[in-house]
Short mmCIF file of C-alpha atoms and ligand atoms in Angstrom, two decimals:
data_model
loop_
_atom_site.label_atom_id
_atom_site.label_comp_id
_atom_site.label_asym_id
_atom_site.label_seq_id
_atom_site.Cartn_x
_atom_site.Cartn_y
_atom_site.Cartn_z
CA MET A 268 -27.42 -59.29 -97.20
CA GLU A 269 -29.93 -61.73 -97.69
CA LYS A 270 -31.72 -61.33 -100.83
CA LEU A 271 -35.62 -62.67 -101.76
CA PHE A 272 -35.90 -65.87 -103.63
CA ILE A 273 -38.01 -65.58 -106.56
CA ASP A 274 -38.16 -68.27 -109.75
CA GLY A 275 -35.41 -70.36 -108.05
CA LYS A 276 -33.17 -67.42 -107.69
CA TRP A 277 -31.73 -65.09 -105.21
CA VAL A 278 -32.19 -61.47 -106.02
CA VAL A 279 -32.05 -58.33 -104.92
CA ALA A 280 -35.49 -55.84 -104.01
CA VAL A 281 -36.31 -54.17 -107.75
CA SER A 282 -35.69 -51.48 -104.77
CA GLY A 283 -32.95 -52.00 -103.63
CA ASP A 284 -33.52 -51.52 -99.96
CA SER A 285 -32.94 -53.56 -97.09
CA ILE A 286 -34.17 -53.79 -93.17
CA PRO A 287 -31.78 -54.78 -90.14
CA VAL A 288 -32.59 -57.97 -88.33
CA TYR A 289 -31.81 -57.43 -84.15
CA SER A 290 -31.46 -60.58 -81.97
CA PRO A 291 -33.55 -60.80 -79.62
CA ILE A 292 -30.60 -62.28 -77.30
CA THR A 293 -28.57 -59.62 -77.41
CA GLY A 294 -31.07 -56.61 -78.88
CA ASP A 295 -27.80 -55.99 -81.66
CA SER A 296 -28.42 -55.84 -85.33
CA PHE A 297 -26.53 -59.15 -86.54
CA ALA A 298 -28.04 -58.98 -90.72
CA THR A 299 -29.82 -57.38 -93.31
CA ILE A 300 -32.85 -58.53 -95.18
CA SER A 301 -34.05 -57.33 -98.41
CA ARG A 302 -36.90 -55.32 -98.15
CA GLY A 303 -39.08 -56.77 -100.77
CA LYS A 304 -42.48 -54.57 -101.93
CA GLU A 305 -45.42 -54.81 -104.17
CA GLU A 306 -43.12 -54.99 -107.29
CA ASP A 307 -41.47 -58.04 -106.13
CA VAL A 308 -44.38 -59.79 -104.28
CA ASP A 309 -45.63 -59.17 -108.48
CA LEU A 310 -42.55 -61.03 -109.78
CA ALA A 311 -42.96 -63.92 -107.36
CA VAL A 312 -46.74 -64.30 -107.73
CA LYS A 313 -45.89 -64.37 -111.47
CA ALA A 314 -43.24 -67.14 -111.29
CA ALA A 315 -45.51 -69.38 -109.27
CA ARG A 316 -48.39 -69.02 -112.05
CA THR A 317 -46.10 -70.10 -114.32
CA ALA A 318 -44.58 -72.80 -112.06
CA VAL A 319 -48.13 -73.75 -111.62
CA LYS A 320 -49.31 -74.42 -114.87
CA GLY A 321 -45.78 -75.80 -115.89
CA GLU A 322 -43.23 -78.72 -114.91
CA TRP A 323 -45.19 -78.76 -111.51
CA SER A 324 -48.48 -79.67 -112.87
CA LYS A 325 -46.97 -82.87 -114.79
CA LEU A 326 -45.72 -84.62 -112.11
CA ALA A 327 -47.51 -87.62 -110.76
CA ALA A 328 -48.90 -87.13 -107.10
CA THR A 329 -46.57 -89.93 -106.47
CA ASP A 330 -43.64 -88.05 -107.40
CA ARG A 331 -44.76 -85.00 -105.71
CA GLY A 332 -45.07 -86.91 -102.67
CA ARG A 333 -41.74 -88.56 -103.39
CA LEU A 334 -39.94 -84.94 -103.92
CA LEU A 335 -41.89 -83.50 -100.61
CA MET A 336 -40.27 -86.38 -98.57
CA LYS A 337 -36.77 -85.78 -99.75
CA ILE A 338 -37.12 -81.98 -99.06
CA GLY A 339 -37.96 -83.73 -95.24
CA GLN A 340 -35.05 -85.86 -95.44
CA SER A 341 -32.58 -82.63 -96.14
CA VAL A 342 -33.95 -80.41 -93.40
CA LEU A 343 -33.33 -83.67 -90.88
CA ASP A 344 -29.84 -83.91 -93.02
CA HIS A 345 -29.45 -80.28 -92.25
CA LEU A 346 -30.67 -80.22 -88.21
CA ASP A 347 -28.21 -78.55 -86.50
CA GLU A 348 -27.29 -76.07 -88.70
CA LEU A 349 -30.99 -74.95 -89.09
CA ALA A 350 -31.82 -75.19 -85.32
CA GLU A 351 -28.87 -72.99 -85.03
CA ILE A 352 -30.12 -70.20 -87.06
CA GLU A 353 -33.72 -70.58 -85.61
CA ALA A 354 -32.89 -70.39 -82.22
CA LYS A 355 -30.13 -66.99 -83.33
CA ASP A 356 -33.26 -65.66 -85.03
CA THR A 357 -35.45 -66.16 -82.42
CA GLY A 358 -34.06 -66.56 -79.24
CA LYS A 359 -35.65 -69.77 -78.46
CA PRO A 360 -33.65 -72.48 -76.78
CA MET A 361 -31.91 -74.90 -78.79
CA SER A 362 -33.95 -77.84 -77.04
CA LEU A 363 -36.96 -75.98 -78.59
CA ALA A 364 -35.16 -74.87 -81.90
CA ARG A 365 -34.68 -78.83 -82.71
CA LYS A 366 -38.24 -79.65 -82.18
CA ASP A 367 -39.44 -76.83 -84.62
CA ILE A 368 -36.92 -78.09 -86.92
CA GLN A 369 -37.88 -81.63 -86.56
CA ALA A 370 -41.40 -80.76 -86.98
CA LEU A 371 -40.48 -78.79 -90.38
CA ALA A 372 -39.39 -82.06 -91.25
CA ARG A 373 -42.14 -83.94 -90.44
CA TYR A 374 -44.61 -81.74 -92.40
CA PHE A 375 -42.73 -82.91 -95.44
CA GLU A 376 -42.49 -86.55 -94.64
CA PHE A 377 -45.85 -86.34 -93.44
CA TYR A 378 -47.65 -84.36 -96.81
CA GLY A 379 -45.23 -86.03 -98.62
CA SER A 380 -46.35 -89.63 -98.22
CA ALA A 381 -50.27 -88.42 -98.26
CA ALA A 382 -49.88 -86.54 -101.38
CA ASP A 383 -50.98 -89.57 -103.68
CA LYS A 384 -53.39 -90.71 -101.29
CA VAL A 385 -55.78 -88.08 -101.91
CA HIS A 386 -58.64 -89.81 -103.56
CA GLY A 387 -61.72 -88.94 -105.58
CA GLN A 388 -65.23 -90.16 -105.20
CA VAL A 389 -67.68 -91.63 -107.45
CA ILE A 390 -71.36 -90.64 -107.17
CA PRO A 391 -74.34 -93.13 -107.97
CA TYR A 392 -76.23 -90.60 -110.56
CA MET A 393 -78.66 -91.77 -112.79
CA THR A 394 -78.72 -94.62 -115.02
CA GLY A 395 -76.21 -93.61 -117.67
CA TYR A 396 -73.98 -91.39 -116.03
CA ALA A 397 -70.82 -91.72 -114.15
CA VAL A 398 -69.86 -88.97 -111.78
CA ASP A 399 -66.64 -88.22 -109.97
CA ILE A 400 -65.46 -85.75 -107.54
CA ILE A 401 -61.94 -84.68 -108.22
CA ARG A 402 -59.47 -82.59 -106.35
CA GLU A 403 -57.23 -80.03 -107.71
CA PRO A 404 -54.93 -77.33 -106.23
CA TYR A 405 -56.16 -73.89 -106.09
CA GLY A 406 -53.19 -72.38 -108.35
CA VAL A 407 -51.03 -69.91 -106.62
CA VAL A 408 -51.37 -69.67 -102.47
CA GLY A 409 -49.70 -66.54 -100.79
CA HIS A 410 -48.54 -67.58 -97.12
CA ILE A 411 -48.41 -64.85 -94.12
CA ILE A 412 -46.50 -66.31 -91.18
CA PRO A 413 -45.58 -64.97 -88.23
CA TRP A 414 -42.13 -65.02 -86.02
CA ASN A 415 -43.22 -67.36 -83.41
CA TYR A 416 -42.74 -70.43 -84.97
CA PRO A 417 -40.79 -69.75 -88.31
CA ALA A 418 -39.73 -72.93 -89.40
CA GLN A 419 -42.81 -74.89 -88.11
CA MET A 420 -45.06 -72.28 -89.55
CA LEU A 421 -43.48 -72.55 -92.92
CA GLY A 422 -44.08 -76.19 -92.94
CA ARG A 423 -47.53 -76.25 -91.48
CA THR A 424 -48.36 -74.13 -94.43
CA ILE A 425 -46.46 -74.59 -97.65
CA ALA A 426 -46.32 -78.73 -97.30
CA PRO A 427 -50.25 -79.06 -97.58
CA ALA A 428 -50.15 -76.45 -100.43
CA LEU A 429 -47.37 -78.23 -102.31
CA ALA A 430 -48.84 -81.69 -101.73
CA MET A 431 -51.91 -80.85 -103.39
CA GLY A 432 -50.09 -79.19 -106.39
CA ASN A 433 -50.03 -75.54 -105.61
CA ALA A 434 -47.32 -73.00 -106.05
CA SER A 435 -46.33 -71.16 -103.26
CA VAL A 436 -45.47 -67.14 -102.61
CA VAL A 437 -44.40 -66.72 -98.82
CA LYS A 438 -44.09 -63.49 -96.70
CA PRO A 439 -42.19 -64.79 -93.69
CA ALA A 440 -42.11 -62.09 -90.96
CA GLU A 441 -39.13 -59.60 -90.85
CA ASP A 442 -38.21 -60.77 -87.12
CA ALA A 443 -37.55 -64.13 -88.04
CA CYS A 444 -37.05 -65.00 -91.71
CA MET A 445 -33.60 -66.67 -91.97
CA THR A 446 -34.79 -70.05 -91.45
CA SER A 447 -37.22 -70.10 -94.61
CA LEU A 448 -34.45 -68.79 -96.54
CA ARG A 449 -31.95 -71.42 -96.10
CA PHE A 450 -34.85 -73.88 -96.37
CA ALA A 451 -35.71 -72.41 -99.95
CA GLU A 452 -32.31 -73.39 -101.00
CA LEU A 453 -32.17 -77.11 -99.54
CA ALA A 454 -35.74 -77.16 -101.13
CA THR A 455 -34.13 -76.10 -104.55
CA GLU A 456 -31.21 -78.83 -104.22
CA ALA A 457 -33.75 -81.36 -103.30
CA GLY A 458 -35.22 -81.09 -106.94
CA LEU A 459 -37.96 -78.23 -106.33
CA PRO A 460 -38.51 -77.19 -109.61
CA SER A 461 -38.27 -72.91 -110.23
CA GLY A 462 -41.25 -70.92 -108.85
CA VAL A 463 -42.88 -73.51 -107.16
CA LEU A 464 -41.89 -72.12 -103.58
CA ASN A 465 -40.98 -67.92 -103.69
CA ILE A 466 -40.01 -66.16 -100.21
CA VAL A 467 -40.69 -62.79 -100.64
CA THR A 468 -39.12 -61.01 -97.14
CA GLY A 469 -40.34 -57.44 -96.31
CA TYR A 470 -42.75 -55.41 -93.74
CA GLY A 471 -45.89 -56.55 -93.25
CA TYR A 472 -47.28 -53.54 -94.13
CA GLU A 473 -45.48 -53.38 -97.55
CA ALA A 474 -45.16 -56.93 -99.15
CA GLY A 475 -47.73 -58.86 -96.83
CA SER A 476 -50.18 -56.67 -97.99
CA ALA A 477 -48.97 -56.66 -101.68
CA LEU A 478 -49.72 -60.48 -101.67
CA SER A 479 -52.81 -60.29 -100.04
CA SER A 480 -54.68 -58.16 -101.91
CA HIS A 481 -52.75 -59.50 -105.38
CA PRO A 482 -55.48 -60.32 -107.88
CA ASP A 483 -53.87 -63.66 -109.18
CA VAL A 484 -53.21 -65.06 -105.80
CA ASN A 485 -56.00 -67.72 -106.01
CA MET A 486 -55.80 -68.49 -101.67
CA ILE A 487 -54.22 -66.80 -98.52
CA THR A 488 -53.16 -68.81 -95.43
CA PHE A 489 -52.14 -65.92 -92.70
CA THR A 490 -51.29 -66.80 -89.02
CA GLY A 491 -50.73 -63.34 -86.71
CA SER A 492 -52.86 -61.52 -84.95
CA PRO A 493 -56.86 -60.73 -85.03
CA GLN A 494 -56.25 -57.47 -86.55
CA VAL A 495 -54.06 -58.01 -89.32
CA GLY A 496 -56.11 -60.98 -89.78
CA THR A 497 -59.12 -58.34 -90.35
CA LEU A 498 -57.25 -57.05 -93.30
CA ILE A 499 -56.23 -60.02 -94.53
CA GLN A 500 -60.02 -61.01 -94.90
CA ALA A 501 -60.93 -57.97 -96.76
CA ALA A 502 -58.07 -58.32 -99.01
CA ALA A 503 -59.54 -61.83 -99.82
CA ALA A 504 -63.20 -60.78 -99.97
CA GLN A 505 -61.93 -57.72 -102.64
CA ASN A 506 -60.42 -60.72 -105.10
CA HIS A 507 -63.13 -63.29 -103.60
CA VAL A 508 -60.44 -65.82 -102.79
CA LYS A 509 -60.84 -68.13 -99.85
CA CYS A 510 -58.31 -67.42 -96.88
CA VAL A 511 -57.43 -69.27 -94.03
CA LEU A 512 -56.76 -67.34 -90.59
CA GLU A 513 -55.44 -68.47 -87.48
CA LEU A 514 -55.42 -65.54 -84.76
CA GLY A 515 -54.18 -66.68 -81.65
CA GLY A 516 -56.31 -67.19 -78.27
CA LYS A 517 -56.62 -67.42 -74.30
CA CYS A 518 -56.79 -71.02 -74.09
CA PRO A 519 -58.05 -72.62 -71.02
CA GLN A 520 -56.67 -75.30 -68.98
CA LEU A 521 -59.25 -76.59 -66.79
CA VAL A 522 -58.78 -78.91 -63.32
CA PHE A 523 -61.34 -80.09 -61.69
CA ASN A 524 -60.69 -81.78 -58.12
CA ASP A 525 -60.58 -85.20 -59.00
CA ALA A 526 -57.45 -84.28 -61.33
CA ASP A 527 -54.10 -86.27 -61.16
CA LEU A 528 -52.19 -82.96 -60.04
CA ASP A 529 -48.64 -84.77 -60.18
CA LYS A 530 -49.29 -85.36 -64.23
CA ALA A 531 -51.46 -81.81 -64.37
CA VAL A 532 -49.21 -79.36 -62.73
CA PRO A 533 -45.60 -79.35 -65.15
CA ALA A 534 -48.44 -79.63 -68.07
CA ILE A 535 -49.62 -76.67 -66.99
CA VAL A 536 -46.58 -74.98 -66.34
CA GLY A 537 -45.25 -76.16 -69.60
CA ALA A 538 -47.97 -75.23 -71.96
CA ILE A 539 -47.84 -71.41 -70.50
CA VAL A 540 -43.85 -70.91 -70.84
CA GLN A 541 -42.82 -72.81 -74.20
CA ASN A 542 -41.93 -70.45 -76.62
CA SER A 543 -42.13 -67.78 -73.49
CA GLY A 544 -45.24 -67.67 -73.87
CA GLN A 545 -45.29 -66.69 -77.29
CA THR A 546 -47.97 -69.30 -79.06
CA CYS A 547 -51.24 -68.82 -80.28
CA SER A 548 -51.93 -71.98 -78.11
CA ALA A 549 -50.55 -71.36 -75.08
CA GLY A 550 -52.24 -72.47 -71.82
CA SER A 551 -52.58 -68.64 -70.73
CA ARG A 552 -55.54 -69.45 -68.37
CA VAL A 553 -55.89 -71.70 -65.38
CA LEU A 554 -59.38 -72.44 -64.67
CA ILE A 555 -59.16 -74.16 -61.30
CA GLN A 556 -62.41 -76.26 -58.97
CA GLU A 557 -62.57 -73.98 -55.61
CA ASP A 558 -62.20 -76.49 -53.57
CA ILE A 559 -58.49 -77.29 -55.03
CA TYR A 560 -58.06 -73.98 -55.84
CA ASP A 561 -55.10 -73.24 -53.15
CA GLU A 562 -53.19 -76.52 -53.68
CA VAL A 563 -52.89 -76.63 -57.33
CA ILE A 564 -52.11 -72.83 -57.26
CA THR A 565 -49.12 -73.34 -54.61
CA ARG A 566 -47.82 -76.31 -56.84
CA VAL A 567 -47.72 -74.54 -59.87
CA ALA A 568 -46.46 -71.20 -58.08
CA GLU A 569 -43.32 -73.46 -56.76
CA GLN A 570 -42.47 -74.81 -60.62
CA PHE A 571 -42.65 -71.46 -61.41
CA LYS A 572 -39.96 -70.43 -58.85
CA THR A 573 -37.61 -72.72 -60.85
CA LEU A 574 -37.99 -71.64 -64.29
CA ARG A 575 -35.06 -69.55 -65.82
CA VAL A 576 -35.46 -67.09 -69.13
CA GLY A 577 -32.31 -66.83 -70.79
CA SER A 578 -30.35 -67.08 -73.97
CA PRO A 579 -30.58 -70.50 -75.90
CA GLU A 580 -26.45 -70.80 -75.07
CA SER A 581 -27.59 -71.19 -71.32
CA ALA A 582 -29.72 -73.93 -69.32
CA SER A 583 -32.96 -72.07 -69.87
CA ASP A 584 -36.61 -73.04 -69.78
CA CYS A 585 -37.69 -70.15 -71.96
CA GLY A 586 -36.16 -67.38 -74.15
CA PRO A 587 -36.33 -63.71 -74.66
CA ILE A 588 -38.96 -61.96 -76.27
CA ILE A 589 -38.58 -61.84 -80.57
CA THR A 590 -38.22 -58.09 -80.80
CA HIS A 591 -38.04 -54.85 -78.62
CA ALA A 592 -41.97 -53.67 -80.04
CA GLN A 593 -43.24 -57.26 -78.15
CA PHE A 594 -41.00 -56.93 -74.82
CA LYS A 595 -42.45 -53.41 -74.52
CA ARG A 596 -46.36 -54.72 -75.30
CA VAL A 597 -45.77 -58.03 -73.07
CA GLN A 598 -43.56 -55.68 -69.91
CA GLU A 599 -46.76 -52.83 -70.14
CA PHE A 600 -49.38 -55.58 -70.09
CA ILE A 601 -47.83 -56.36 -66.67
CA ASP A 602 -47.12 -53.51 -65.45
CA ASP A 603 -50.79 -52.79 -66.23
CA CYS A 604 -51.87 -55.93 -63.72
CA LEU A 605 -49.39 -54.84 -61.80
CA ALA A 606 -51.53 -51.45 -61.47
CA SER A 607 -54.57 -52.88 -60.97
CA GLY A 608 -53.97 -54.48 -57.74
CA LEU A 609 -52.84 -58.10 -58.76
CA THR A 610 -50.21 -59.12 -57.14
CA PRO A 611 -47.49 -61.96 -59.02
CA LEU A 612 -47.90 -65.40 -57.05
CA ALA A 613 -44.73 -66.44 -58.25
CA GLU A 614 -41.55 -65.19 -61.01
CA GLY A 615 -39.13 -67.14 -62.41
CA LYS A 616 -35.35 -65.96 -62.20
CA TYR A 617 -32.57 -64.54 -65.19
CA ALA A 618 -30.04 -67.11 -66.22
CA ASN A 619 -27.07 -66.12 -64.67
CA ASN A 620 -24.93 -64.33 -67.76
CA LEU A 621 -28.15 -62.68 -69.27
CA PRO A 622 -27.09 -60.87 -72.25
CA GLU A 623 -27.70 -57.01 -71.10
CA ASN A 624 -29.94 -55.98 -73.77
CA GLY A 625 -31.96 -58.43 -74.88
CA TYR A 626 -35.50 -58.97 -74.14
CA TYR A 627 -36.12 -60.74 -71.05
CA ILE A 628 -39.45 -61.30 -69.36
CA LYS A 629 -39.49 -63.49 -66.18
CA PRO A 630 -42.78 -65.95 -65.89
CA THR A 631 -44.77 -64.83 -64.20
CA LEU A 632 -48.38 -66.35 -62.16
CA PHE A 633 -51.31 -64.20 -61.21
CA GLY A 634 -54.31 -65.39 -59.12
CA PRO A 635 -56.76 -65.18 -58.75
CA VAL A 636 -57.70 -62.96 -61.28
CA PRO A 637 -60.98 -61.28 -61.33
CA ARG A 638 -62.95 -62.44 -64.41
CA ASP A 639 -64.03 -58.97 -65.86
CA HIS A 640 -59.88 -58.41 -65.99
CA ARG A 641 -57.99 -57.82 -69.27
CA LEU A 642 -55.82 -60.64 -68.20
CA ALA A 643 -58.63 -62.87 -67.92
CA LYS A 644 -59.57 -62.39 -71.34
CA GLU A 645 -56.83 -60.96 -73.44
CA GLU A 646 -54.27 -62.39 -74.86
CA VAL A 647 -50.37 -61.14 -73.87
CA PHE A 648 -48.02 -63.45 -75.99
CA GLY A 649 -45.88 -63.69 -73.42
CA PRO A 650 -45.10 -66.02 -70.26
CA VAL A 651 -47.82 -64.88 -67.99
CA LEU A 652 -50.29 -67.32 -66.98
CA ALA A 653 -53.92 -65.83 -65.35
CA ALA A 654 -55.59 -68.50 -62.38
CA ILE A 655 -59.07 -68.28 -61.82
CA PRO A 656 -61.30 -70.48 -59.77
CA PHE A 657 -64.03 -72.14 -60.56
CA LYS A 658 -67.31 -73.73 -58.91
CA ASP A 659 -68.50 -76.56 -61.41
CA GLU A 660 -68.63 -78.21 -64.97
CA ASP A 661 -71.24 -75.37 -65.86
CA ASP A 662 -69.20 -72.43 -64.42
CA ALA A 663 -66.11 -74.15 -66.03
CA VAL A 664 -67.47 -74.05 -69.14
CA ALA A 665 -69.18 -70.86 -69.14
CA LEU A 666 -65.65 -69.64 -68.13
CA ALA A 667 -63.48 -71.30 -70.84
CA ASN A 668 -65.86 -69.89 -73.38
CA GLY A 669 -66.23 -66.32 -72.01
CA THR A 670 -63.69 -65.00 -74.12
CA ASP A 671 -63.57 -63.84 -78.00
CA TYR A 672 -61.22 -66.83 -78.77
CA GLY A 673 -61.66 -70.08 -79.09
CA LEU A 674 -58.41 -72.72 -80.25
CA VAL A 675 -57.37 -74.86 -77.89
CA ALA A 676 -58.40 -76.24 -74.17
CA SER A 677 -57.30 -78.98 -71.76
CA VAL A 678 -59.64 -80.94 -69.34
CA TRP A 679 -57.53 -82.37 -66.43
CA THR A 680 -60.35 -84.72 -64.57
CA GLU A 681 -60.40 -88.48 -64.31
CA ASN A 682 -64.15 -88.63 -64.56
CA GLY A 683 -64.58 -90.44 -67.82
CA ALA A 684 -67.90 -89.20 -68.67
CA ARG A 685 -66.86 -85.42 -67.34
CA GLN A 686 -63.93 -85.57 -69.73
CA GLN A 687 -66.19 -86.19 -72.73
CA ARG A 688 -69.13 -83.65 -71.48
CA ILE A 689 -66.62 -80.83 -71.42
CA ALA A 690 -64.93 -81.32 -74.28
CA ARG A 691 -67.99 -81.42 -76.34
CA LYS A 692 -69.07 -78.47 -74.91
CA ILE A 693 -65.92 -76.62 -75.47
CA GLU A 694 -65.97 -73.93 -78.03
CA GLY A 695 -62.60 -74.40 -80.12
CA GLY A 696 -60.57 -76.71 -82.25
CA GLN A 697 -58.92 -78.65 -80.32
CA VAL A 698 -59.25 -80.13 -76.48
CA PHE A 699 -56.78 -82.24 -74.63
CA ILE A 700 -57.82 -84.66 -71.79
CA ASN A 701 -55.38 -84.94 -69.38
CA CYS A 702 -52.87 -83.77 -71.53
CA TYR A 703 -51.46 -80.47 -73.47
CA GLY A 704 -50.40 -80.18 -77.09
CA ALA A 705 -49.26 -76.36 -77.46
CA GLY A 706 -48.52 -76.18 -81.14
CA GLY A 707 -47.63 -80.00 -81.34
CA GLY A 708 -49.32 -82.87 -83.97
CA VAL A 709 -48.40 -82.42 -87.59
CA GLU A 710 -51.25 -85.29 -87.54
CA LEU A 711 -53.70 -83.32 -85.81
CA PRO A 712 -56.01 -81.00 -87.04
CA PHE A 713 -55.97 -77.38 -86.11
CA GLY A 714 -57.68 -74.69 -85.91
CA GLY A 715 -60.04 -71.84 -84.25
CA VAL A 716 -63.65 -69.93 -83.94
CA ARG A 717 -64.69 -66.43 -83.55
CA LYS A 718 -61.56 -64.60 -82.87
CA SER A 719 -59.34 -67.22 -83.43
CA GLY A 720 -59.98 -67.35 -86.93
CA HIS A 721 -60.88 -70.34 -89.25
CA GLY A 722 -59.99 -72.77 -91.19
CA ARG A 723 -58.37 -75.77 -90.61
CA GLU A 724 -54.77 -76.76 -90.89
CA LYS A 725 -52.54 -80.03 -90.33
CA GLY A 726 -53.59 -83.66 -90.23
CA PHE A 727 -55.67 -84.70 -93.44
CA LEU A 728 -57.81 -81.74 -93.57
CA ALA A 729 -55.31 -79.27 -94.18
CA LEU A 730 -55.34 -81.24 -98.05
CA GLU A 731 -58.99 -80.45 -98.50
CA GLU A 732 -58.35 -77.06 -97.32
CA PHE A 733 -55.30 -76.60 -100.04
CA SER A 734 -57.59 -78.06 -103.01
CA LEU A 735 -60.73 -77.66 -104.81
CA THR A 736 -63.34 -80.48 -105.71
CA LYS A 737 -64.33 -80.56 -109.31
CA THR A 738 -67.23 -82.86 -110.58
CA ILE A 739 -67.25 -84.21 -113.77
CA VAL A 740 -70.31 -85.98 -115.20
CA HIS A 741 -70.27 -88.16 -118.07
CA HIS A 742 -73.36 -89.58 -119.96
CA TYR A 743 -72.50 -92.47 -121.58
CA GLU A 744 -75.97 -94.58 -122.40
P1 NAP B 381 -49.03 -59.52 -87.13
O1 NAP B 381 -48.56 -58.19 -87.36
O2 NAP B 381 -50.19 -59.73 -87.34
O3 NAP B 381 -47.80 -60.37 -88.09
C1 NAP B 381 -47.84 -61.35 -88.69
C2 NAP B 381 -47.38 -61.33 -89.91
O4 NAP B 381 -48.44 -60.76 -90.65
C3 NAP B 381 -46.03 -60.91 -89.93
O5 NAP B 381 -45.43 -61.59 -91.30
C4 NAP B 381 -46.25 -59.75 -90.41
O6 NAP B 381 -45.33 -58.88 -91.13
C5 NAP B 381 -47.44 -59.50 -91.63
N1 NAP B 381 -48.18 -58.22 -91.41
C6 NAP B 381 -48.60 -57.04 -90.82
N2 NAP B 381 -49.43 -56.10 -91.23
C7 NAP B 381 -49.78 -56.77 -92.62
C8 NAP B 381 -50.40 -56.28 -93.63
N3 NAP B 381 -51.19 -55.03 -93.38
N4 NAP B 381 -50.90 -57.04 -94.47
C9 NAP B 381 -50.27 -58.57 -94.88
N5 NAP B 381 -49.23 -59.09 -93.65
C10 NAP B 381 -49.15 -58.15 -92.42
O7 NAP B 381 -48.08 -59.84 -86.02
P2 NAP B 381 -47.30 -58.87 -84.58
O8 NAP B 381 -47.39 -57.69 -85.23
O9 NAP B 381 -45.73 -59.79 -85.21
O10 NAP B 381 -47.27 -59.12 -83.16
C11 NAP B 381 -48.60 -58.61 -82.53
C12 NAP B 381 -49.47 -59.65 -81.93
O11 NAP B 381 -50.16 -60.37 -82.92
C13 NAP B 381 -49.13 -60.41 -80.92
O12 NAP B 381 -48.66 -59.82 -79.61
C14 NAP B 381 -50.03 -61.68 -80.89
O13 NAP B 381 -51.07 -61.75 -79.88
C15 NAP B 381 -50.41 -61.78 -81.96
N6 NAP B 381 -49.56 -62.94 -82.78
C16 NAP B 381 -50.33 -64.14 -83.11
C17 NAP B 381 -49.48 -65.10 -83.58
C18 NAP B 381 -50.17 -66.66 -83.66
O14 NAP B 381 -50.04 -67.22 -84.17
N7 NAP B 381 -51.47 -66.82 -83.78
C19 NAP B 381 -48.40 -64.85 -84.41
C20 NAP B 381 -47.55 -63.69 -83.93
C21 NAP B 381 -48.65 -62.96 -83.16
P3 NAP B 381 -44.36 -58.25 -90.66
O15 NAP B 381 -43.73 -58.58 -89.30
O16 NAP B 381 -43.07 -58.40 -91.23
O17 NAP B 381 -44.29 -56.54 -90.21
MG1 MG B 382 -35.07 -62.38 -85.60
#
């Protein structure tokens, strides 16, 4: 059984309970993990609190950064091993698993090299006064991570937190936590002091809830569903601590009649198929100007028909859905679309030698989807693309902004002024012009508005999110 990682050591959960881990590839149980609960979270938070006051707080920013870069290098040195763990745990194609591990390393390189470049400010104030603004860590940060990009999300959330001198307690999703456990071991071997990084596996309603409501946690980051995001925010409110929430999206890809379709079509398909659509920033709606609707949809459909869903070992474009529960949720959504009268325009195929009991769903294209249909507004979190025609710029913007979410969008047009107009009118955290970056870009600030959450991760802005200012006023005359 996999253990919890607390205070630099492997420990069994206080209760001794465990959770079976099922493979999305075959449906079989292939491992067990410890079922951490409130008492284990409490031990992890205590260890993090001790660490944040100890040796860790005395390290110079340069040394902290150097250590993070060493961890990044260790991840790259173990790329094959970690990618295999990630692919086995999540079912994603090896090519994507490798990219995810490289992104994990990249987060540690980026934030490691940034750790000593967060400079303060000097404020001109009254004569005889020197005013400095310095940045300090929050202290103990709780991180609740989902299963769709476990390795990437781990890097995204803990690398900036550690770069700023915080200590972390991580609750990975019980459906995909193997990489984070191996990572903790590698980080410790690289020299991360005990207690700076703690991993408590377990169920969300037990370990996750205990972490988000723990009175000695100073900040919480969460990526997952809006429903659980509400619980996290309520728990943070009780303790008056900050939370950063990233809660998914229904991201639009806008295609105007002057778009370069040779570039747009493969990117549009890739943006929904990547990770089997289990991506918060998946481009799950393609909004097409009405005079080119037929042409675009025909070309997108052709590509959909060539897609293969299969296991990491097969030559597939996408893997299975993470769990049986998610598989059922996505399948029911598709069934509901069919029952409502929508007909699929195109579907992908199963790869050869598909394991019988895995959770495979064929990529599916629907269109034209009525604007008030649930497929036009709700997140499926599966490989399902909704095509919707629009009239003109105003209509496109209204449609793009017409869901509860606001996270990422793309705009496909050769008209430079239009590119700028639309990018500024889109409500969300990232807009891509003539490209799409689902999940990518360690350097690029990322986050949402409305039901997609709030706060910013990635890029330098994350260093501000994971630290607080202190204003020091010195009267010297
Ligand atoms: P979820 O329940 O929101 O899970 C995300 C994380 O929160 C997991 O680590 C989960 O732990 C934990 N959690 C669950 N209940 C909790 C609670 N009461 N307190 C604290 N933490 C808690 O998401 P899901 O059920 O796996 O997936 C459902 C839907 O969420 C998906 O269909 C998708 O729409 C959305 N989702 C979005 C993202 C994203 O990237 N924005 C990622 C994943 C899912 P356990 O899993 O161990 O219970
Ligand atoms: Mg798994």
